[in-house]
Amino acid sequence: MDPSSSIQEPFDLIRLSLSERVFVKLRGDRELTGILHAYDGHMNLIMSDVEETIMIVDVVDGAPAGQPATVNVAKRKMDMLFVRGDGVILVSPPSRT
Amino acid sequence: MLIFSVFKTLTDQQVTVELKNDLSITGVLKSVDQFLNIRLDSIKVLDEARHPHMMAVKNCFIRGSVVRYVQLPSEHVDTQLLEDATRRESLAAVKR
């Protein structure tokens, strides 16, 4: 078995995404897209050209159940970013379209 | 260990640390340890109006576990080197 080219374990999926644009979902209704440059076993990440999306959900008091809550989206860009692994929910490789 | 080494190469550079309580602190990275605890000098809190109690603080030690992000100076990060080092470390992890 050649561990450098095949997928044996979950981390291999992330390894094959190095230097590619990835989607990262974080705790606290945050999402990132950026180019992945480094990761470790804690899923600490180093990414560049990052766009962060923060979902801010406003639940209207006294609104009838089922009425959609208004969602405000805040976006910002960062050049080079270290992301601490304990906040990471998922890392998704770029969509191959 | 890899990320620890990256931070060591960035000592004496200006970084912005964003904490899990949304406090953002810019300062000069003085030292880092294996837990990614961070010591910053000449600090400045980004939103001083919201955190007036931080105005007098000039340097600080940040426990690694409360960090959400660290914004790094991209001109001091060699991305190609990072990717190669990450591949090497992941292969070493598989052999273990």
CSV table of C-alpha atoms in Angstrom, one decimal:
chain,number,residue,atom,x,y,z
A,1,MET,CA,0.0,0.0,0.0
A,2,ASP,CA,1.3,3.4,-0.9
A,3,PRO,CA,0.2,5.8,1.8
A,4,SER,CA,1.2,8.9,-0.1
A,5,SER,CA,-1.4,8.6,-2.9
A,6,SER,CA,-4.4,6.6,-1.6
A,7,ILE,CA,-7.0,7.4,1.0
A,8,GLN,CA,-6.6,5.2,4.1
A,9,GLU,CA,-7.9,7.4,6.8
A,10,PRO,CA,-10.0,10.6,7.2
A,11,PHE,CA,-7.1,12.9,7.4
A,12,ASP,CA,-5.9,11.8,3.9
A,13,LEU,CA,-8.9,13.7,2.5
A,14,ILE,CA,-7.6,16.9,4.1
A,15,ARG,CA,-4.1,16.2,3.0
A,16,LEU,CA,-5.2,15.9,-0.6
A,17,SER,CA,-6.8,19.4,-0.2
A,18,LEU,CA,-3.5,21.1,0.6
A,19,SER,CA,-3.0,24.2,-1.5
A,20,GLU,CA,-6.6,24.0,-2.6
A,21,ARG,CA,-9.6,26.1,-1.7
A,22,VAL,CA,-11.5,24.4,1.1
A,23,PHE,CA,-14.7,25.1,3.0
A,24,VAL,CA,-14.5,25.0,6.8
A,25,LYS,CA,-17.5,25.0,9.2
A,26,LEU,CA,-16.8,26.3,12.6
A,27,ARG,CA,-18.6,26.5,16.0
A,28,GLY,CA,-20.6,29.6,16.6
A,29,ASP,CA,-22.3,29.7,13.2
A,30,ARG,CA,-19.1,30.6,11.3
A,31,GLU,CA,-17.9,29.4,8.0
A,32,LEU,CA,-14.6,29.9,6.2
A,33,THR,CA,-13.4,29.4,2.6
A,34,GLY,CA,-9.7,29.7,1.9
A,35,ILE,CA,-6.6,28.0,0.6
A,36,LEU,CA,-5.4,25.4,3.0
A,37,HIS,CA,-1.6,25.4,3.6
A,38,ALA,CA,-1.1,23.4,6.8
A,39,TYR,CA,-3.0,21.3,9.4
A,40,ASP,CA,-2.2,19.0,12.3
A,41,GLY,CA,-3.8,16.2,14.2
A,42,HIS,CA,-5.9,18.7,16.3
A,43,MET,CA,-7.2,20.1,13.0
A,44,ASN,CA,-5.5,23.4,13.7
A,45,LEU,CA,-5.4,25.0,10.2
A,46,ILE,CA,-3.3,27.6,8.4
A,47,MET,CA,-5.2,29.2,5.5
A,48,SER,CA,-4.7,32.1,3.2
A,49,ASP,CA,-7.0,34.4,1.2
A,50,VAL,CA,-9.8,33.6,3.7
A,51,GLU,CA,-13.4,34.8,3.6
A,52,GLU,CA,-15.3,34.3,6.9
A,53,THR,CA,-19.1,34.2,6.9
A,54,ILE,CA,-20.8,34.8,10.3
A,55,MET,CA,-24.5,33.9,10.5
A,56,ILE,CA,-26.3,36.1,13.0
A,57,VAL,CA,-29.8,34.7,13.6
A,58,ASP,CA,-32.4,37.1,15.0
A,59,VAL,CA,-35.3,35.3,16.6
A,60,VAL,CA,-38.2,37.8,16.8
A,61,ASP,CA,-39.8,37.7,20.2
A,62,GLY,CA,-43.5,36.7,20.1
A,63,ALA,CA,-43.4,35.7,16.5
A,64,PRO,CA,-45.6,32.7,15.7
A,65,ALA,CA,-43.8,29.4,15.5
A,66,GLY,CA,-42.7,28.5,12.1
A,67,GLN,CA,-42.1,32.1,11.0
A,68,PRO,CA,-38.6,32.1,9.6
A,69,ALA,CA,-36.1,33.9,11.8
A,70,THR,CA,-34.2,36.7,10.0
A,71,VAL,CA,-30.6,35.7,9.3
A,72,ASN,CA,-28.0,38.4,9.0
A,73,VAL,CA,-24.8,37.5,7.3
A,74,ALA,CA,-21.5,39.3,8.1
A,75,LYS,CA,-18.5,38.7,5.8
A,76,ARG,CA,-14.9,39.7,6.2
A,77,LYS,CA,-11.6,38.8,4.5
A,78,MET,CA,-8.3,37.9,6.0
A,79,ASP,CA,-4.9,37.5,4.3
A,80,MET,CA,-3.3,34.7,6.3
A,81,LEU,CA,-5.1,32.9,9.2
A,82,PHE,CA,-4.4,30.3,11.9
A,83,VAL,CA,-7.6,28.6,13.0
A,84,ARG,CA,-7.5,26.7,16.3
A,85,GLY,CA,-8.7,23.1,15.8
A,86,ASP,CA,-11.1,22.9,18.7
A,87,GLY,CA,-13.5,25.2,16.8
A,88,VAL,CA,-13.6,23.2,13.6
A,89,ILE,CA,-16.7,21.1,12.8
A,90,LEU,CA,-15.8,20.0,9.3
A,91,VAL,CA,-13.4,20.6,6.5
A,92,SER,CA,-14.7,20.0,3.0
A,93,PRO,CA,-12.5,19.7,-0.1
A,94,PRO,CA,-13.2,22.0,-3.1
A,95,SER,CA,-16.2,21.0,-5.2
A,96,ARG,CA,-15.0,19.4,-8.4
A,97,THR,CA,-17.0,21.0,-11.1
B,1,MET,CA,4.5,20.4,16.6
B,2,LEU,CA,4.4,21.9,13.0
B,3,ILE,CA,2.1,24.8,13.9
B,4,PHE,CA,4.2,25.4,17.0
B,5,SER,CA,7.3,25.8,14.8
B,6,VAL,CA,5.4,28.2,12.5
B,7,PHE,CA,4.6,30.4,15.4
B,8,LYS,CA,8.2,30.3,16.6
B,9,THR,CA,9.4,31.6,13.2
B,10,LEU,CA,6.9,34.4,13.6
B,11,THR,CA,8.2,35.8,16.9
B,12,ASP,CA,8.8,39.5,16.9
B,13,GLN,CA,6.1,39.9,14.2
B,14,GLN,CA,2.9,41.8,14.5
B,15,VAL,CA,-0.1,39.4,14.8
B,16,THR,CA,-3.8,39.8,15.6
B,17,VAL,CA,-5.3,37.2,18.0
B,18,GLU,CA,-9.1,36.8,18.0
B,19,LEU,CA,-10.4,35.1,21.2
B,20,LYS,CA,-13.5,33.0,21.5
B,21,ASN,CA,-15.2,35.9,23.4
B,22,ASP,CA,-14.8,38.1,20.3
B,23,LEU,CA,-12.0,40.2,21.8
B,24,SER,CA,-9.4,41.0,19.2
B,25,ILE,CA,-5.9,41.9,20.3
B,26,THR,CA,-3.1,43.1,18.0
B,27,GLY,CA,0.5,43.0,19.3
B,28,VAL,CA,4.0,41.8,18.8
B,29,LEU,CA,4.4,38.0,19.3
B,30,LYS,CA,7.0,37.6,21.9
B,31,SER,CA,6.8,33.9,22.6
B,32,VAL,CA,4.7,30.8,22.2
B,33,ASP,CA,4.8,27.3,23.7
B,34,GLN,CA,3.6,23.8,22.8
B,35,PHE,CA,0.1,24.5,23.9
B,36,LEU,CA,0.0,27.5,21.6
B,37,ASN,CA,-0.2,29.8,24.6
B,38,ILE,CA,0.9,33.2,23.3
B,39,ARG,CA,2.7,36.2,24.9
B,40,LEU,CA,2.0,39.5,23.2
B,41,ASP,CA,3.8,42.9,23.8
B,42,SER,CA,2.6,46.4,22.9
B,43,ILE,CA,-0.9,45.3,22.6
B,44,LYS,CA,-3.9,47.2,21.2
B,45,VAL,CA,-7.5,46.0,21.5
B,46,LEU,CA,-9.4,46.5,18.2
B,47,ASP,CA,-12.7,47.6,19.7
B,48,GLU,CA,-11.6,49.7,22.6
B,49,ALA,CA,-15.0,51.2,23.2
B,50,ARG,CA,-16.5,47.8,23.9
B,51,HIS,CA,-13.6,46.7,26.1
B,52,PRO,CA,-12.5,49.8,28.1
B,53,HIS,CA,-11.1,47.6,30.9
B,54,MET,CA,-8.3,46.5,28.5
B,55,MET,CA,-7.1,50.0,27.7
B,56,ALA,CA,-4.3,50.0,30.4
B,57,VAL,CA,-3.0,46.6,29.5
B,58,LYS,CA,0.3,46.8,27.5
B,59,ASN,CA,1.3,43.2,27.3
B,60,CYS,CA,-0.4,39.9,28.0
B,61,PHE,CA,-0.3,36.1,28.1
B,62,ILE,CA,-3.1,34.4,26.3
B,63,ARG,CA,-4.0,30.8,27.1
B,64,GLY,CA,-4.0,28.8,23.9
B,65,SER,CA,-7.4,27.2,24.5
B,66,VAL,CA,-9.3,30.6,24.3
B,67,VAL,CA,-7.9,31.5,20.9
B,68,ARG,CA,-10.2,31.3,17.9
B,69,TYR,CA,-8.0,32.8,15.2
B,70,VAL,CA,-4.6,34.3,14.8
B,71,GLN,CA,-4.1,36.6,11.8
B,72,LEU,CA,-0.5,36.2,10.6
B,73,PRO,CA,1.6,38.5,8.4
B,74,SER,CA,1.4,36.6,5.1
B,75,GLU,CA,4.7,38.0,3.8
B,76,HIS,CA,6.5,36.0,6.6
B,77,VAL,CA,4.7,32.7,5.8
B,78,ASP,CA,6.2,30.4,3.2
B,79,THR,CA,3.2,28.5,2.0
B,80,GLN,CA,5.1,26.0,-0.1
B,81,LEU,CA,7.3,25.1,2.9
B,82,LEU,CA,4.2,24.7,5.0
B,83,GLU,CA,2.5,22.3,2.6
B,84,ASP,CA,5.6,20.2,2.3
B,85,ALA,CA,6.1,20.1,6.1
B,86,THR,CA,2.4,19.2,6.6
B,87,ARG,CA,2.7,16.3,4.1
B,88,ARG,CA,5.8,15.1,5.8
B,89,GLU,CA,4.2,15.2,9.3
B,90,SER,CA,1.1,13.4,8.1
B,91,LEU,CA,3.2,10.6,6.6
B,92,ALA,CA,5.1,10.3,9.9
B,93,ALA,CA,1.7,10.1,11.7
B,94,VAL,CA,0.6,7.2,9.5
B,95,LYS,CA,3.8,5.2,10.2
B,96,ARG,CA,3.3,5.5,13.9
